[in-house]
Structures are given as C-alpha cells and as structure tokens.
Amino acid sequence: MKAPNFAYAKPASLNEALELLSAHAGAAVPLAGGQSLMATLNLRLSAPELLVDLGALDELRGIAEDGDAVAIGALTTHSEVAQSPLVRRALPLIARAMRDVAHVAIRNRGTLGGSLAYADPAAEMPACCVALDATLVVAGRAGRREIPAAQFYKGLFETALDPAS
C-alpha cells in the first residue's frame, strides 16, 4: 500500500514548527526520523493532512549533562544515544536497551523523540524512561512543559502530547 496524499512543510525553527502543528492541530503530524510514522502512513493507519518535518531543527539534537540529569534531544538518533559515553556512564539501562532497538538501519535513522512520542508498547525506550523516572520536556505554543514519564503515557499509542498547548 502507499501513503495517502498529504501536504509537507520543513520549518526552519522550532517556533515555526510549533505554529504549524498548532494551526493544524489534529490534522498535522511531526516527522522526526520517520521509522514509525512511515510504516503507519504506508499502511494507512495514519492519514495526516500535513507532515511537519523537524529534520532541520538542530536545537532538538544532542546529549548533554544538565545538572544531575542527562538531557537527550528529541532528534538524537538511537545510534547516537547508544554510542554516547555519557549515556553509557550515567544511563546504563538506556545504553543496554539501545542494542535491542530494531536493527542497525532503524537505529541509524530513528530518533529517541519519535520512539517516545509513539508510545508503542513494544518499544524499549518508553518503558526505560518510566523505569528511570525520567522527565520528558515537551514544547507547544503555550511554552515548555515537563512531564514525568509515568504521566506522559496515557495508554497504547497515546501520550500527553498536545500541539495546541
């Protein structure tokens, strides 16, 4: 099967991406690495009117110490997380679990943010974040929100993400 028709936008800034997602709330879908999204599009399990490609937003990439926490950007690939000395040292559960994420091609392209946002019960990262009592930082038109992982996941493929807020 082929993906349904949709409009495509590649914003140059996080604010522009948030504006697009908010203006098309319910009809727009963000694209990170695309490993989960492309499958749902091709199977027609997802049919957004607008695909918002976040790929140019470098501010959503990277791994850094943030006080006593480790901050991992949403567009950081699984491979980058797995190869990070900081993650191996400070988050050994995440480093170990990354070996079980799909296969090499997926790990090279798929992103941590995409994995967390889909709330797939078969995925490793949502369970790891809950087990580690992680805090997910999300952005919306109303600003940043910090959501404990245990509260972020509402059910199968359902999260506390809300592009309008």
Short mmCIF file of C-alpha atoms in Angstrom, two decimals:
data_model
loop_
_atom_site.label_atom_id
_atom_site.label_comp_id
_atom_site.label_asym_id
_atom_site.label_seq_id
_atom_site.Cartn_x
_atom_site.Cartn_y
_atom_site.Cartn_z
CA MET A 1 0.00 0.00 0.00
CA LYS A 2 1.12 3.58 -0.49
CA ALA A 3 0.85 6.54 1.85
CA PRO A 4 -2.16 8.83 1.45
CA ASN A 5 -1.68 12.31 0.00
CA PHE A 6 -0.56 14.99 2.44
CA ALA A 7 0.98 18.45 2.41
CA TYR A 8 4.62 18.76 3.53
CA ALA A 9 6.41 21.52 5.42
CA LYS A 10 10.02 21.73 6.62
CA PRO A 11 10.19 24.58 9.14
CA ALA A 12 13.48 26.33 9.81
CA SER A 13 12.84 26.91 13.52
CA LEU A 14 11.13 25.25 16.45
CA ASN A 15 8.73 28.21 16.73
CA GLU A 16 7.72 27.80 13.09
CA ALA A 17 7.18 24.05 13.63
CA LEU A 18 5.05 24.71 16.70
CA GLU A 19 2.99 27.29 14.81
CA LEU A 20 2.31 24.81 12.00
CA LEU A 21 1.41 21.98 14.38
CA SER A 22 -0.84 24.26 16.42
CA ALA A 23 -2.56 25.83 13.41
CA HIS A 24 -3.29 22.35 12.04
CA ALA A 25 -3.94 20.64 15.39
CA GLY A 26 -5.35 17.18 14.86
CA ALA A 27 -4.50 17.26 11.15
CA ALA A 28 -0.71 17.71 11.30
CA VAL A 29 1.91 15.17 12.33
CA PRO A 30 5.57 15.88 13.18
CA LEU A 31 8.21 13.85 11.37
CA ALA A 32 11.42 13.06 13.24
CA GLY A 33 13.33 10.02 11.91
CA GLY A 34 10.18 8.60 10.34
CA GLN A 35 10.79 4.96 11.24
CA SER A 36 7.41 4.52 12.94
CA LEU A 37 5.50 7.18 11.04
CA MET A 38 6.34 5.92 7.54
CA ALA A 39 5.04 2.46 8.37
CA THR A 40 1.75 3.86 9.69
CA LEU A 41 1.41 6.09 6.60
CA ASN A 42 2.09 3.23 4.17
CA LEU A 43 -0.41 1.00 5.97
CA ARG A 44 -2.86 3.93 6.01
CA LEU A 45 -3.12 3.72 9.78
CA SER A 46 -2.24 7.41 9.76
CA ALA A 47 -3.56 9.98 7.28
CA PRO A 48 -2.44 13.48 8.27
CA GLU A 49 -3.27 16.48 6.14
CA LEU A 50 0.18 17.97 6.86
CA LEU A 51 3.53 16.37 7.61
CA VAL A 52 5.84 18.75 9.53
CA ASP A 53 9.45 17.66 9.01
CA LEU A 54 11.55 18.52 12.08
CA GLY A 55 14.81 17.34 10.48
CA ALA A 56 16.35 20.83 10.14
CA LEU A 57 15.91 21.72 13.82
CA ASP A 58 19.39 21.26 15.24
CA GLU A 59 18.24 22.60 18.63
CA LEU A 60 16.41 19.27 19.07
CA ARG A 61 19.61 17.22 18.74
CA GLY A 62 22.33 16.30 21.16
CA ILE A 63 23.21 14.77 24.50
CA ALA A 64 24.43 16.82 27.45
CA GLU A 65 24.72 16.81 31.21
CA ASP A 66 22.14 19.12 32.75
CA GLY A 67 22.96 19.37 36.45
CA ASP A 68 22.42 15.89 37.85
CA ALA A 69 20.39 14.81 34.80
CA VAL A 70 21.21 13.86 31.21
CA ALA A 71 19.34 15.79 28.53
CA ILE A 72 18.82 13.98 25.23
CA GLY A 73 17.31 15.91 22.35
CA ALA A 74 14.26 14.53 20.57
CA LEU A 75 16.04 14.30 17.19
CA THR A 76 19.03 12.41 18.59
CA THR A 77 19.20 9.05 16.82
CA HIS A 78 19.20 5.73 18.63
CA SER A 79 22.76 5.14 17.37
CA GLU A 80 23.97 8.46 18.79
CA VAL A 81 22.41 7.59 22.15
CA ALA A 82 23.92 4.08 22.12
CA GLN A 83 27.41 5.39 21.29
CA SER A 84 27.42 8.21 23.84
CA PRO A 85 29.99 7.76 26.63
CA LEU A 86 27.79 9.98 28.83
CA VAL A 87 24.75 7.73 28.32
CA ARG A 88 26.82 4.59 28.90
CA ARG A 89 28.13 6.05 32.16
CA ALA A 90 25.05 7.81 33.53
CA LEU A 91 22.21 5.80 31.97
CA PRO A 92 23.41 2.21 31.57
CA LEU A 93 19.83 0.91 31.22
CA ILE A 94 19.30 3.13 28.17
CA ALA A 95 22.68 2.14 26.70
CA ARG A 96 21.90 -1.56 27.15
CA ALA A 97 18.36 -1.29 25.81
CA MET A 98 19.52 0.51 22.66
CA ARG A 99 21.09 -2.74 21.46
CA ASP A 100 17.57 -4.20 21.28
CA VAL A 101 16.00 -1.36 19.29
CA ALA A 102 15.06 -2.82 15.89
CA HIS A 103 18.12 -3.20 13.64
CA VAL A 104 21.07 -1.06 12.58
CA ALA A 105 19.24 0.82 9.81
CA ILE A 106 16.45 1.81 12.20
CA ARG A 107 18.91 2.80 14.93
CA ASN A 108 20.82 4.99 12.46
CA ARG A 109 17.69 6.86 11.33
CA GLY A 110 15.14 6.54 14.13
CA THR A 111 15.07 9.15 16.89
CA LEU A 112 14.59 8.97 20.62
CA GLY A 113 11.80 11.56 20.43
CA GLY A 114 9.94 9.63 17.78
CA SER A 115 10.21 6.44 19.78
CA LEU A 116 8.89 8.13 22.91
CA ALA A 117 6.12 10.05 21.13
CA TYR A 118 4.55 6.98 19.56
CA ALA A 119 4.07 5.21 22.92
CA ASP A 120 4.39 1.83 21.24
CA PRO A 121 4.20 -0.80 23.99
CA ALA A 122 6.68 -2.95 22.04
CA ALA A 123 9.31 -0.19 22.05
CA GLU A 124 12.11 -0.23 24.58
CA MET A 125 12.56 3.48 25.29
CA PRO A 126 9.14 4.33 26.79
CA ALA A 127 9.50 1.51 29.33
CA CYS A 128 13.07 2.56 30.13
CA CYS A 129 12.02 6.18 30.69
CA VAL A 130 9.26 5.12 33.07
CA ALA A 131 11.63 2.76 34.92
CA LEU A 132 14.20 5.56 35.27
CA ASP A 133 11.58 8.06 36.43
CA ALA A 134 12.60 10.32 33.53
CA THR A 135 11.10 13.72 32.89
CA LEU A 136 10.12 14.49 29.31
CA VAL A 137 10.37 18.12 28.25
CA VAL A 138 7.86 18.98 25.53
CA ALA A 139 7.21 22.24 23.72
CA GLY A 140 3.98 23.73 22.49
CA ARG A 141 2.53 27.12 21.66
CA ALA A 142 1.92 27.74 25.37
CA GLY A 143 5.59 27.05 26.17
CA ARG A 144 7.58 24.20 27.64
CA ARG A 145 6.11 21.52 29.87
CA GLU A 146 7.97 19.00 31.99
CA ILE A 147 6.06 15.74 32.26
CA PRO A 148 7.14 12.74 34.36
CA ALA A 149 7.35 9.70 32.06
CA ALA A 150 4.80 7.79 34.14
CA GLN A 151 2.27 10.59 33.46
CA PHE A 152 3.31 11.09 29.83
CA TYR A 153 1.99 7.68 28.75
CA LYS A 154 -1.80 7.51 28.80
CA GLY A 155 -2.29 4.16 27.07
CA LEU A 156 -1.43 2.23 23.92
CA PHE A 157 -0.06 4.72 21.38
CA GLU A 158 -1.44 7.58 23.50
CA THR A 159 0.55 10.32 25.26
CA ALA A 160 0.11 13.66 26.98
CA LEU A 161 1.39 15.46 23.86
CA ASP A 162 -0.87 18.29 22.76
CA PRO A 163 0.28 20.52 19.90
CA ALA A 164 -2.16 23.24 20.93
CA SER A 165 -0.67 23.64 24.41
#
